[in-house]
mmCIF file of C-alpha atoms in Angstrom:
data_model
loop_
_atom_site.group_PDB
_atom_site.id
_atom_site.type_symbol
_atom_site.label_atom_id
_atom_site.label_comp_id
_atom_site.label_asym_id
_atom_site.label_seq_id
_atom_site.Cartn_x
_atom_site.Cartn_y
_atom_site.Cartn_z
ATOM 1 C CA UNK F 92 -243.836 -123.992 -50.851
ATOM 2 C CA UNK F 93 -241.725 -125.719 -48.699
ATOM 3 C CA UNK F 94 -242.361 -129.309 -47.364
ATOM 4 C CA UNK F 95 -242.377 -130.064 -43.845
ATOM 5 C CA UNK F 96 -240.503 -133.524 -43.649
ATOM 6 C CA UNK F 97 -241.972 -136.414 -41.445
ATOM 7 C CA UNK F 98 -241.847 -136.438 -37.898
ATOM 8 C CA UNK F 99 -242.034 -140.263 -37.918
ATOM 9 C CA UNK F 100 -241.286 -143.376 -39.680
ATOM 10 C CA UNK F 101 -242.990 -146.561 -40.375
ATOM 11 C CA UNK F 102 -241.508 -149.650 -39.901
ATOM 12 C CA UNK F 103 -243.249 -152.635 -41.694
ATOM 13 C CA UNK F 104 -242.926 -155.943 -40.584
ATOM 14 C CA UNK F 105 -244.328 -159.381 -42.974
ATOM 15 C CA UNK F 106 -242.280 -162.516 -42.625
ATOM 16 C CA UNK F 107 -242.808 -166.174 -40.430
ATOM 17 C CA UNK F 108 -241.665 -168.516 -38.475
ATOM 18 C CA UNK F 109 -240.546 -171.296 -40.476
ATOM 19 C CA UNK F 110 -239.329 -174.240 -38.410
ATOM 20 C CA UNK F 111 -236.992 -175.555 -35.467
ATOM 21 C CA UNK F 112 -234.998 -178.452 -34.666
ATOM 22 C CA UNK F 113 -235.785 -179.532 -31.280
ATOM 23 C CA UNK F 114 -233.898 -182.986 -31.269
ATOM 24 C CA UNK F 115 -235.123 -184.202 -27.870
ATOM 25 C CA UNK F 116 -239.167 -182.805 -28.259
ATOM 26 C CA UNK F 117 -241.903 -182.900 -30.520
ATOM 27 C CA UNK F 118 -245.582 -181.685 -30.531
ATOM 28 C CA UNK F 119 -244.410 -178.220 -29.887
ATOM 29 C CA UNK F 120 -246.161 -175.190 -30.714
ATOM 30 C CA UNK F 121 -244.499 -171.466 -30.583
ATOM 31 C CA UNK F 122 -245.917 -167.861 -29.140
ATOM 32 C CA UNK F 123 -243.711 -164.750 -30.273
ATOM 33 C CA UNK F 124 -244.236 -160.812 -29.008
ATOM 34 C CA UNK F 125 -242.474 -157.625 -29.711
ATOM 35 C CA UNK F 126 -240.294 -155.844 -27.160
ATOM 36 C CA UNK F 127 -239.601 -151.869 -27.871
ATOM 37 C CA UNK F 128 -238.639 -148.586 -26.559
ATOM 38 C CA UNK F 129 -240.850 -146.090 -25.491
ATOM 39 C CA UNK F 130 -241.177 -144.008 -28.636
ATOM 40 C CA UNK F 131 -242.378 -147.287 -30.926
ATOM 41 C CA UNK F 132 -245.740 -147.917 -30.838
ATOM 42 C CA UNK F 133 -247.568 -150.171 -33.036
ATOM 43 C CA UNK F 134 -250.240 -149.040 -35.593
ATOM 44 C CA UNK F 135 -251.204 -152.246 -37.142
ATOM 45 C CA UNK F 136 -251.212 -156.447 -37.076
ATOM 46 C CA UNK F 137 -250.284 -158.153 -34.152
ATOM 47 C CA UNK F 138 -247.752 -157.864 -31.477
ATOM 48 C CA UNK F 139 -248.039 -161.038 -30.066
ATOM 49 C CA UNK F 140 -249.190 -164.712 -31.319
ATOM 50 C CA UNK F 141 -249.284 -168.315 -30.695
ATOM 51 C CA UNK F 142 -249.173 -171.011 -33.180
ATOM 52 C CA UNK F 143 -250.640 -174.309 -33.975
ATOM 53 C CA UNK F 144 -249.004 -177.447 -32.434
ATOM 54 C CA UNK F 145 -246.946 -178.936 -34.648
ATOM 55 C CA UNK F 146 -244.865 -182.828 -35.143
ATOM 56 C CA UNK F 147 -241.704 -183.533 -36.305
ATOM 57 C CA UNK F 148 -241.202 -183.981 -40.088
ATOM 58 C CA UNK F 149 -240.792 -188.109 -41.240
ATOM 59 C CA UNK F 150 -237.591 -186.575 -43.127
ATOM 60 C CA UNK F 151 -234.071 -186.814 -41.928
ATOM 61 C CA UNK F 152 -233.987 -183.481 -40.690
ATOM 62 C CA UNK F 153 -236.576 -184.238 -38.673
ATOM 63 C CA UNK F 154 -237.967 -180.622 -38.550
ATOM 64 C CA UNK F 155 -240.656 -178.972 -36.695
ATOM 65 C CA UNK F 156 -242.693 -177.172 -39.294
ATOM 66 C CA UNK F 157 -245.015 -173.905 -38.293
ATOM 67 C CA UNK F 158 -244.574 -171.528 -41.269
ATOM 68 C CA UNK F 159 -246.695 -168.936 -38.457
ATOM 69 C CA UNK F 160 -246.559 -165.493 -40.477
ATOM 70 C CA UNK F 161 -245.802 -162.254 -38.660
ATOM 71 C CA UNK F 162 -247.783 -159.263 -39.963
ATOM 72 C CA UNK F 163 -246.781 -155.650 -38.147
ATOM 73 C CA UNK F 164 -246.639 -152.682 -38.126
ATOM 74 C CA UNK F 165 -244.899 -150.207 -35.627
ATOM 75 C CA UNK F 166 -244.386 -146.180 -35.848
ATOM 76 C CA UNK F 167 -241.581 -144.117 -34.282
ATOM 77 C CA UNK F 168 -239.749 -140.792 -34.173
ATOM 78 C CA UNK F 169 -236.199 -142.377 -33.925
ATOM 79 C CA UNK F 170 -234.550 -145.423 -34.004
ATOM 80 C CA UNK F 171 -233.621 -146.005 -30.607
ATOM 81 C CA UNK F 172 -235.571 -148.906 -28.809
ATOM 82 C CA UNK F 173 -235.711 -150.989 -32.281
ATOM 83 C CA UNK F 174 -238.221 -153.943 -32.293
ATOM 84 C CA UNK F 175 -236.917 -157.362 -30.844
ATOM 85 C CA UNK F 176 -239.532 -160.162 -32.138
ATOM 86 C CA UNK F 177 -238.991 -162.694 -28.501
ATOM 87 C CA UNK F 178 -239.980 -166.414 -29.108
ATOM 88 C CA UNK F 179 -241.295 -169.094 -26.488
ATOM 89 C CA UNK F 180 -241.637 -172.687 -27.660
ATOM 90 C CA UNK F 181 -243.518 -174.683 -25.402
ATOM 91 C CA UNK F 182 -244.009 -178.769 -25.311
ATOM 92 C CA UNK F 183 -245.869 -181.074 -23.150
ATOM 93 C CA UNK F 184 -243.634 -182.856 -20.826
ATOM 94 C CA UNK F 185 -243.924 -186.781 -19.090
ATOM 95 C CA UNK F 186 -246.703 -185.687 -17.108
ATOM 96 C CA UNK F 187 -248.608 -184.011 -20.252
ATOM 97 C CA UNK F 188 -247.957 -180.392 -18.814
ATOM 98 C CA UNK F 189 -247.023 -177.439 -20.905
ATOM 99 C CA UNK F 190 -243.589 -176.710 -20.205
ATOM 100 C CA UNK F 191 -240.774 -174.419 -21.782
ATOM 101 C CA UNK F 192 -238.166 -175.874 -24.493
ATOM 102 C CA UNK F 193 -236.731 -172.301 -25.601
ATOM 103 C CA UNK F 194 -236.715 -169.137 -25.483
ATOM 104 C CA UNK F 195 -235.128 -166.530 -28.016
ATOM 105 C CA UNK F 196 -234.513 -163.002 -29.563
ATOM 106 C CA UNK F 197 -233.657 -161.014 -32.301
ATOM 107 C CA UNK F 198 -233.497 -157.402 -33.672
ATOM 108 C CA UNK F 199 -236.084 -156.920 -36.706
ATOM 109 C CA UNK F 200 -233.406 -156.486 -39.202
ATOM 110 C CA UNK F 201 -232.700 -152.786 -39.361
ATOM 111 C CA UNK F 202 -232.235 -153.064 -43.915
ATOM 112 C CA UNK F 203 -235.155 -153.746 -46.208
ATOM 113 C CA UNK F 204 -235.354 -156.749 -47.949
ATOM 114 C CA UNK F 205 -235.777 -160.288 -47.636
ATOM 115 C CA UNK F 206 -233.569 -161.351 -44.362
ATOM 116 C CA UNK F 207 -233.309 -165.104 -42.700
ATOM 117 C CA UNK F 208 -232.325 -165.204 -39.352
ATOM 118 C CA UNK F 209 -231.747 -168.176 -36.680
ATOM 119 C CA UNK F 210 -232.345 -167.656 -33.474
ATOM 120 C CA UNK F 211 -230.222 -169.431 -30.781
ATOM 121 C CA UNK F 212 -232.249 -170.510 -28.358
ATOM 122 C CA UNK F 213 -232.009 -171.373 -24.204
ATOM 123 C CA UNK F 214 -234.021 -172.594 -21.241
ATOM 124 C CA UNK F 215 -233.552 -171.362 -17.855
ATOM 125 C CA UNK F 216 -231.869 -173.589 -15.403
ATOM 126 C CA UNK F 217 -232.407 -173.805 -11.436
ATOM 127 C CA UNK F 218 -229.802 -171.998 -9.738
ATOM 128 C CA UNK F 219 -229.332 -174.255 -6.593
ATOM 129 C CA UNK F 220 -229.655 -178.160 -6.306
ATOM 130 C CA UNK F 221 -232.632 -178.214 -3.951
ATOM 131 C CA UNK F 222 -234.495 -175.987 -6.445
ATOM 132 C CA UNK F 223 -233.132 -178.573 -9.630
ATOM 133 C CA UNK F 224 -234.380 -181.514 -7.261
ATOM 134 C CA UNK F 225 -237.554 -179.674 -6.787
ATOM 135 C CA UNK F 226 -238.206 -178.979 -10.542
ATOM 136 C CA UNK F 227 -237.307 -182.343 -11.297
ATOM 137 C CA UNK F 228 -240.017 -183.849 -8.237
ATOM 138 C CA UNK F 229 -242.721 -181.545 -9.481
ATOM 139 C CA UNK F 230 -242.438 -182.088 -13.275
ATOM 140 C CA UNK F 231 -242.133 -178.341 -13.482
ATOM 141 C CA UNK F 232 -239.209 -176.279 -14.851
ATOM 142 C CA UNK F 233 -238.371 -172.722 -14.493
ATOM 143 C CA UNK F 234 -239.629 -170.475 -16.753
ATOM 144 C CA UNK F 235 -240.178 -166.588 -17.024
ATOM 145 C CA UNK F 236 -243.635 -165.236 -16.096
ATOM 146 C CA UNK F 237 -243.311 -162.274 -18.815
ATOM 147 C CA UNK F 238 -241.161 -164.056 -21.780
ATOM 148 C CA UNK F 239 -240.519 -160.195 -22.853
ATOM 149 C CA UNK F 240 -237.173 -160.822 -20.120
ATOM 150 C CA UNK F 241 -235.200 -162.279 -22.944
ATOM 151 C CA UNK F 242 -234.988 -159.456 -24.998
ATOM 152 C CA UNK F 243 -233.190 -157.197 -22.171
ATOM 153 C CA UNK F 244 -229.973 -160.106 -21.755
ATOM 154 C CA UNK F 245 -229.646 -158.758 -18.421
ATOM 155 C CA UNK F 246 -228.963 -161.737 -15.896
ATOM 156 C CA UNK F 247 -228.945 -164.527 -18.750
ATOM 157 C CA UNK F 248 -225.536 -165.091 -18.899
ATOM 158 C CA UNK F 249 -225.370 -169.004 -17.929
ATOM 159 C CA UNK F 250 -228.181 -170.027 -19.436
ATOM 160 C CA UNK F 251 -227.874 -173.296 -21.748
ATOM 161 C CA UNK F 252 -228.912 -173.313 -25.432
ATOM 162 C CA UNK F 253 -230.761 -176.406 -26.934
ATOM 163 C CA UNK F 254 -232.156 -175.393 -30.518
ATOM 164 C CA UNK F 255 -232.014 -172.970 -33.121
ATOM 165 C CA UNK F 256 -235.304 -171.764 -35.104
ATOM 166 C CA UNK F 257 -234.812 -170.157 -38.580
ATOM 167 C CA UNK F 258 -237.295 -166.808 -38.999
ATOM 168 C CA UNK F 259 -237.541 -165.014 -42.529
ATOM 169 C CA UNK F 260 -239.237 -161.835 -42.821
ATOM 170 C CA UNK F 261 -239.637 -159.006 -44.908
ATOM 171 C CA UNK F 262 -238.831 -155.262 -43.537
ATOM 172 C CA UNK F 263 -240.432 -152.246 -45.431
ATOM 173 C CA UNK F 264 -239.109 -148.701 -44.020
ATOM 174 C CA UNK F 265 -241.577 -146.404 -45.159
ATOM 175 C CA UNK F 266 -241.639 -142.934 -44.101
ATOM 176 C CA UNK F 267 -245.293 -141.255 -43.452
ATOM 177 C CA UNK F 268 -247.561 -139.855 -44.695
ATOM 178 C CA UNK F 269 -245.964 -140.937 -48.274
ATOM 179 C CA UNK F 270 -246.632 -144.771 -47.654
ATOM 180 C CA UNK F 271 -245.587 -145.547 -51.543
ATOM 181 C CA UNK F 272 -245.239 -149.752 -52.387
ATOM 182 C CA UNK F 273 -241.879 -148.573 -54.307
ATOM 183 C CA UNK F 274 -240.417 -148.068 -51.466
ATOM 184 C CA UNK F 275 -240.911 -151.849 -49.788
ATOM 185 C CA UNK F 276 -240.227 -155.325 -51.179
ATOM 186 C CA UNK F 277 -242.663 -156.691 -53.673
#
């Protein structure tokens, strides 16, 4: 008898965000969500979190230290629309207000394995001086009302860069229904 090969794939997603150097900040805490195409959908773990608030390390590198694991799952029939994890890092400001320090994407890596990855990251700037004054007056800076923007690159193209934030993860492609362990990193 013949077998009937699988209509979809599994792609298995474990890894964390380690740290960031955010020079200029501290107490900062991180949220990260998944952007896809239409045929992805997830079938297990979370698609979006938000991490503890964390202080900068009394080392020289002065790091910001979340080690916030990443645990997912997602199911497709094809490749095209592969996950982009999207990071937000938010700090209090002056005032003591919650305000954006970064924002950043990447492409789950498309190999198994072990894979490190630093993500450049960028705050949105006011596009005309009355709107930098106002930011400035108010104690409030632009930011995106869905962070899941950043993935598409559309419309981003002067946007300035202040930190980097190292991610490691582990990516398992498994097809279904023969979810075997041999096939993903131990």
């Amino acid at each position: 008898m013949a077998t009937a090969s699988p209509s979809v794939f599994l792609l298995m997603v474990n890894g964390q965000v380690e740290s960031a150097q955010f020079p200029e900040y501290d107490d900062l805490y991180c949220k990260y969500c998944f952007v896809y195409g239409q045929d992805w959908a997830p079938t297990a773990g979370l698609e979006e979190g938000i991490s503890q608030i964390t202080s900068k390390s009394q080392d020289m590198r002065q790091a910001l230290v979340w080690n916030f694991p990443i645990d997912v799952t997602f199911k497709s029939t094809n490749p095209y629309g592969w996950p982009q994890i999207v990071l937000s890092v938010y700090g209090p400001d002056v005032f003591g207000n919650d305000v954006v320090r970064g924002y950043g994407a990447v492409h789950v890596p498309f190999s198994p394995g072990r894979h490190k990855r630093t993500i450049p990251m960028f705050v949105p700037e006011s596009t005309s001086k009355l709107q930098k004054f106002t930011s400035w007056f108010t104690g409030r800076r632009p930011e995106y009302t869905d962070p899941k923007v950043v993935a598409q690159g559309e419309g981003r193209e002067d946007e300035n860069t202040e930190a980097e934030i190292p991610r490691s993860t582990w990516v398992c492609l498994c097809p279904i229904p023969a979810l075997m362990l041999s096939f993903c990193p131990q």
